[in-house]
Amino acid sequence: MSRDRTVDVLVVGAGPAGLALAARLARAGAGHVEVLEREQDAGGVPRHCHHGGFGGPVHPWLTGPAYALRAVRAATAAGAKLRTGVSATGWAGPLTLETTSSAGLERITARAVVLATGARERPRSARLVPGSRPAGVLTTGELQQSVHLYGQHIGRRAVVVGAEPVARHAVRTLRRAGAEVVAVVTERARAAAVPGVPLLTATTVAELRGRGRLSGVAVRHEDGRCGVLACDTVVFTGDWIPDHELARRGGIALDPGTRGPCVDASFRTSVPGVFAVGNALHGVERAATAAAEGDAAAAAVLARLSGAPWPEPGPPLLVRAPLLWVAPNRLTDVGGRPLLLRSGEPLTAPVLTAAQDGLLLWRRRFPVRMSPSRSLRLPPGWTDRVDPSGGPVVLGIG
Amino acid sequence: MTTTTGGAVTTGGALPGGEYDVTVVGAGVVGTAIARELARLPLRIALVDASDDVGDGTSKANTAILHTGFDAVPGSLESRLVREGHRLLSAYAAESGIPVEPLGALLVAWDEEQLAALPGLAEKAVRNGYRAARIIAAEEVRAREPELGPGVLGALDVPGESLVCPWTTTLAYATQAVRAGVDLHLNCRVRKVVSGETHTLATTRGPLRTRHLVNAAGLYADEIDRLLGHADFAVTPRRGQLIVFDELARTLVRHILLPVPGALGKGVLVSPTVYGNVMLGPTAEDLDDKTDTGSTAEGLALLREKGRRILPALLEEEVTAVYAGLRAATGDDDYAIRAHPAQRYVTVGGIRSTGLTASMAIAAHVVELLADGGLPVTGAREPAPVRMPNLGEAFLRPYRDAELIAKDPEYGRIVCHCERVTRGEIRDALASTVPPGSPDGLRRRTRARAGRCQGFHCGAAVRALFEEARG
């Protein structure tokens, strides 16, 4: 029924992280490196991000599609095998994935499997926004694909929900599609306004209204003031969650903060031979950060291929509110790589602490403003104080 | 029109002239079942609905359980029709590919009062002709449902309760009816009825003449009734809000977890669905507005509070969908099926959530009532069987069917990644006998866009396929 094949490395997801890793591995002579992409085109989310800011120091202002094209070409040129329109649907063994494509079913066994499945924005339903269920309710991902890949008609008056950088891109895409952006609404107390668009801070979306098509968004300010913004389109932006289905179906341990696979600093998951990189690990980071993770995972994947043992995971790394998540979440092999730390609230000059079994390991003040939209890069020097056989290490605000 | 060529499906423009033998108003699960039953007869039949699709009212937002009828009011019409309907629909589902999962139900008692109610329920089940229910102890409940919250005191085990797909059921009836010659007229709201030798329905698409009339208008059955001069009952829309959790939550629950009914109604259930996710709900709110299918912050908070007690781990899972349905409550404890033979008119009112299970038995009953009003019922023949696309996760879906993909590679091209819906399935639905009237209709036929991302990945692609097919 299904065809059985074996490869050296199987990468699931041809976005920035998966492609960067595949290119690096193929270049390093890792053997048969195969990348599966369920979409018809490789490149990941940048394919439909028609704005600049992608790319590294050499080409800092590449647009998303140009960046995606470069990443695809680099992986292919290095000798990685890219297969699009192939969905990994489940596991047939610890290192064997089941796939579906128009060519049929396959079971692909690899010496190393890398999950690079990316992240998505939580839709309106997952945010439990009450009201009717009209047409015209989108996430940024759907909006960008509708406009940039399919040239579809979007409504005339739109409200954007969220204050992460992606909200700005949603505004730009809506304007490009000919819609007027009525307001940007965020629960946060402060946010950067987009020129020409009213910004409603400390405001929640209380209800969606309209039958057939959206007719308005009821909002409530934290001081109790209420109102209705008349609109035919609403875009829910940000609120990212890793696409962790394969990880969960494979019994891979997840981190409670990121909701992505728990990994050590070399991107090893709890299942020997399975790695995870990029936005599958954490809410959302820029394409360059995801690609850098893919790049950085190559050394450990190569070590795995040459028979290096799968190390003990080390103590889990957890966060305490208002911190949201930290990645990696296990403290083996930290080396020189920074940890990414995200806060749920804006923090000015936070004092960060790390403690293990009630013992303070480290305490430091960061003279910066920590935004909920961007990770703080935490230098890893302190991690050599962690007792590898001790309990969980907890990061908090001192 | 000959019955071998099939009926017409129209969505706009003037209605065909001439006289229909029977017209069924309302293309929900009950109306389509009646149309299908009538299609066995050599008659000219119309099925009309105000919406752009079949099953677009109460039927689409059902709790999707194939009931045994164990808890009906003994001796009621509902009790009899649910019991017969369960048998008929079980057989029909097996024949036509409607997914049914026989998981069984547990009515879990969380306090002494609920525990004390179980023997009465077990005895009531027997009076309803259902003998397999038995009371089980807390330890057995816990062994069979390890994720239940603390405080379980016991349960009534009802092994015969099953999950069913309400969307496919309605669609199968409609498809079979149309193929057997029934005309389906959508976007066709009935505004007025003038009765004489025949009934003339004034609709939003012009007049429609019919000799016999069946009112299966669900929430609007009382309003149609009034057009015919009857005021037997009033329909109060009772809203039920539901939260659907992600497929990854499916391992948390093994049975349909029904509440023990108390003074405040039937309460909130937790149930897997045939699509592989988990449903929590419904609320029960009596409203005035028959179109108010919105969810509310209070309703969702209440469901989460109840759900947290029943299955605490469920609340940690991602929510895939939130929706609300309206039940056609009449204030009476039974179905309001009323025949007016002199008027050649039958009303099928007050059909609650058991209507899905009872649908085929209701249909048979209604045709008998029409015969009492003079409808000729000779010359019946079985309509050609239908085979519906499988939406059930427990059965072979196209994306896993190697043979099917080898024959047609479009079944290997997954468009909706969360629900694994292929381009082949979307193509088939768009070209089917009763095609979807909207992307939501396409979702009910294929599951496309029904998953956790709600369109982040596939929304634009699915809409493009829908719009392309519409031309």
JSON list of C-alpha atoms in Angstrom, two decimals, chain A residues 217-285:
[
{"chain": "A", "resi": 217, "resn": "VAL", "atom": "CA", "xyz": [-16.90, 44.94, 16.28]},
{"chain": "A", "resi": 218, "resn": "ALA", "atom": "CA", "xyz": [-18.05, 45.83, 19.79]},
{"chain": "A", "resi": 219, "resn": "VAL", "atom": "CA", "xyz": [-15.14, 46.99, 21.94]},
{"chain": "A", "resi": 220, "resn": "ARG", "atom": "CA", "xyz": [-14.74, 47.69, 25.64]},
{"chain": "A", "resi": 221, "resn": "HIS", "atom": "CA", "xyz": [-12.11, 49.93, 27.16]},
{"chain": "A", "resi": 222, "resn": "GLU", "atom": "CA", "xyz": [-10.75, 48.92, 30.55]},
{"chain": "A", "resi": 223, "resn": "ASP", "atom": "CA", "xyz": [-12.37, 51.98, 32.13]},
{"chain": "A", "resi": 224, "resn": "GLY", "atom": "CA", "xyz": [-15.76, 50.58, 31.09]},
{"chain": "A", "resi": 225, "resn": "ARG", "atom": "CA", "xyz": [-16.40, 52.68, 28.01]},
{"chain": "A", "resi": 226, "resn": "CYS", "atom": "CA", "xyz": [-17.97, 50.65, 25.21]},
{"chain": "A", "resi": 227, "resn": "GLY", "atom": "CA", "xyz": [-18.55, 51.23, 21.55]},
{"chain": "A", "resi": 228, "resn": "VAL", "atom": "CA", "xyz": [-19.07, 49.56, 18.20]},
{"chain": "A", "resi": 229, "resn": "LEU", "atom": "CA", "xyz": [-16.67, 49.97, 15.31]},
{"chain": "A", "resi": 230, "resn": "ALA", "atom": "CA", "xyz": [-18.60, 49.58, 12.07]},
{"chain": "A", "resi": 231, "resn": "CYS", "atom": "CA", "xyz": [-16.58, 47.39, 9.71]},
{"chain": "A", "resi": 232, "resn": "ASP", "atom": "CA", "xyz": [-16.94, 44.45, 7.33]},
{"chain": "A", "resi": 233, "resn": "THR", "atom": "CA", "xyz": [-13.56, 42.87, 8.04]},
{"chain": "A", "resi": 234, "resn": "VAL", "atom": "CA", "xyz": [-11.60, 42.10, 11.19]},
{"chain": "A", "resi": 235, "resn": "VAL", "atom": "CA", "xyz": [-8.08, 40.70, 11.29]},
{"chain": "A", "resi": 236, "resn": "PHE", "atom": "CA", "xyz": [-6.85, 38.91, 14.40]},
{"chain": "A", "resi": 237, "resn": "THR", "atom": "CA", "xyz": [-3.09, 39.27, 14.46]},
{"chain": "A", "resi": 238, "resn": "GLY", "atom": "CA", "xyz": [-0.29, 37.85, 16.58]},
{"chain": "A", "resi": 239, "resn": "ASP", "atom": "CA", "xyz": [-1.03, 35.44, 19.45]},
{"chain": "A", "resi": 240, "resn": "TRP", "atom": "CA", "xyz": [1.18, 32.80, 17.90]},
{"chain": "A", "resi": 241, "resn": "ILE", "atom": "CA", "xyz": [1.21, 29.12, 18.69]},
{"chain": "A", "resi": 242, "resn": "PRO", "atom": "CA", "xyz": [3.64, 26.55, 17.30]},
{"chain": "A", "resi": 243, "resn": "ASP", "atom": "CA", "xyz": [2.18, 24.06, 14.86]},
{"chain": "A", "resi": 244, "resn": "HIS", "atom": "CA", "xyz": [2.94, 21.23, 17.25]},
{"chain": "A", "resi": 245, "resn": "GLU", "atom": "CA", "xyz": [0.60, 18.51, 16.00]},
{"chain": "A", "resi": 246, "resn": "LEU", "atom": "CA", "xyz": [3.31, 16.18, 14.70]},
{"chain": "A", "resi": 247, "resn": "ALA", "atom": "CA", "xyz": [5.37, 16.70, 17.84]},
{"chain": "A", "resi": 248, "resn": "ARG", "atom": "CA", "xyz": [2.42, 15.78, 20.04]},
{"chain": "A", "resi": 249, "resn": "ARG", "atom": "CA", "xyz": [1.37, 12.85, 17.92]},
{"chain": "A", "resi": 250, "resn": "GLY", "atom": "CA", "xyz": [4.96, 11.61, 18.19]},
{"chain": "A", "resi": 251, "resn": "GLY", "atom": "CA", "xyz": [4.84, 11.76, 21.98]},
{"chain": "A", "resi": 252, "resn": "ILE", "atom": "CA", "xyz": [7.48, 14.48, 22.10]},
{"chain": "A", "resi": 253, "resn": "ALA", "atom": "CA", "xyz": [7.46, 16.47, 25.34]},
{"chain": "A", "resi": 254, "resn": "LEU", "atom": "CA", "xyz": [6.20, 20.04, 24.99]},
{"chain": "A", "resi": 255, "resn": "ASP", "atom": "CA", "xyz": [7.24, 23.06, 27.01]},
{"chain": "A", "resi": 256, "resn": "PRO", "atom": "CA", "xyz": [4.30, 24.57, 28.93]},
{"chain": "A", "resi": 257, "resn": "GLY", "atom": "CA", "xyz": [5.42, 28.11, 28.10]},
{"chain": "A", "resi": 258, "resn": "THR", "atom": "CA", "xyz": [6.16, 27.95, 24.38]},
{"chain": "A", "resi": 259, "resn": "ARG", "atom": "CA", "xyz": [3.74, 25.07, 23.64]},
{"chain": "A", "resi": 260, "resn": "GLY", "atom": "CA", "xyz": [6.41, 23.90, 21.21]},
{"chain": "A", "resi": 261, "resn": "PRO", "atom": "CA", "xyz": [8.65, 20.87, 21.67]},
{"chain": "A", "resi": 262, "resn": "CYS", "atom": "CA", "xyz": [10.95, 21.01, 24.65]},
{"chain": "A", "resi": 263, "resn": "VAL", "atom": "CA", "xyz": [14.53, 21.19, 23.32]},
{"chain": "A", "resi": 264, "resn": "ASP", "atom": "CA", "xyz": [18.03, 21.54, 24.66]},
{"chain": "A", "resi": 265, "resn": "ALA", "atom": "CA", "xyz": [20.41, 24.15, 23.33]},
{"chain": "A", "resi": 266, "resn": "SER", "atom": "CA", "xyz": [21.28, 21.84, 20.43]},
{"chain": "A", "resi": 267, "resn": "PHE", "atom": "CA", "xyz": [17.61, 21.52, 19.41]},
{"chain": "A", "resi": 268, "resn": "ARG", "atom": "CA", "xyz": [17.27, 17.92, 20.59]},
{"chain": "A", "resi": 269, "resn": "THR", "atom": "CA", "xyz": [13.76, 16.95, 21.66]},
{"chain": "A", "resi": 270, "resn": "SER", "atom": "CA", "xyz": [12.82, 14.32, 24.24]},
{"chain": "A", "resi": 271, "resn": "VAL", "atom": "CA", "xyz": [12.82, 11.61, 21.55]},
{"chain": "A", "resi": 272, "resn": "PRO", "atom": "CA", "xyz": [16.30, 10.46, 20.47]},
{"chain": "A", "resi": 273, "resn": "GLY", "atom": "CA", "xyz": [16.93, 11.35, 16.84]},
{"chain": "A", "resi": 274, "resn": "VAL", "atom": "CA", "xyz": [14.20, 13.98, 16.64]},
{"chain": "A", "resi": 275, "resn": "PHE", "atom": "CA", "xyz": [15.16, 17.67, 16.53]},
{"chain": "A", "resi": 276, "resn": "ALA", "atom": "CA", "xyz": [13.00, 20.77, 16.32]},
{"chain": "A", "resi": 277, "resn": "VAL", "atom": "CA", "xyz": [13.93, 24.22, 15.03]},
{"chain": "A", "resi": 278, "resn": "GLY", "atom": "CA", "xyz": [12.46, 27.61, 14.21]},
{"chain": "A", "resi": 279, "resn": "ASN", "atom": "CA", "xyz": [9.02, 28.88, 15.06]},
{"chain": "A", "resi": 280, "resn": "ALA", "atom": "CA", "xyz": [7.80, 25.34, 15.79]},
{"chain": "A", "resi": 281, "resn": "LEU", "atom": "CA", "xyz": [9.69, 25.95, 19.05]},
{"chain": "A", "resi": 282, "resn": "HIS", "atom": "CA", "xyz": [8.23, 29.26, 20.14]},
{"chain": "A", "resi": 283, "resn": "GLY", "atom": "CA", "xyz": [5.59, 31.78, 19.24]},
{"chain": "A", "resi": 284, "resn": "VAL", "atom": "CA", "xyz": [7.06, 33.83, 16.53]},
{"chain": "A", "resi": 285, "resn": "GLU", "atom": "CA", "xyz": [10.54, 35.10, 15.79]}
]
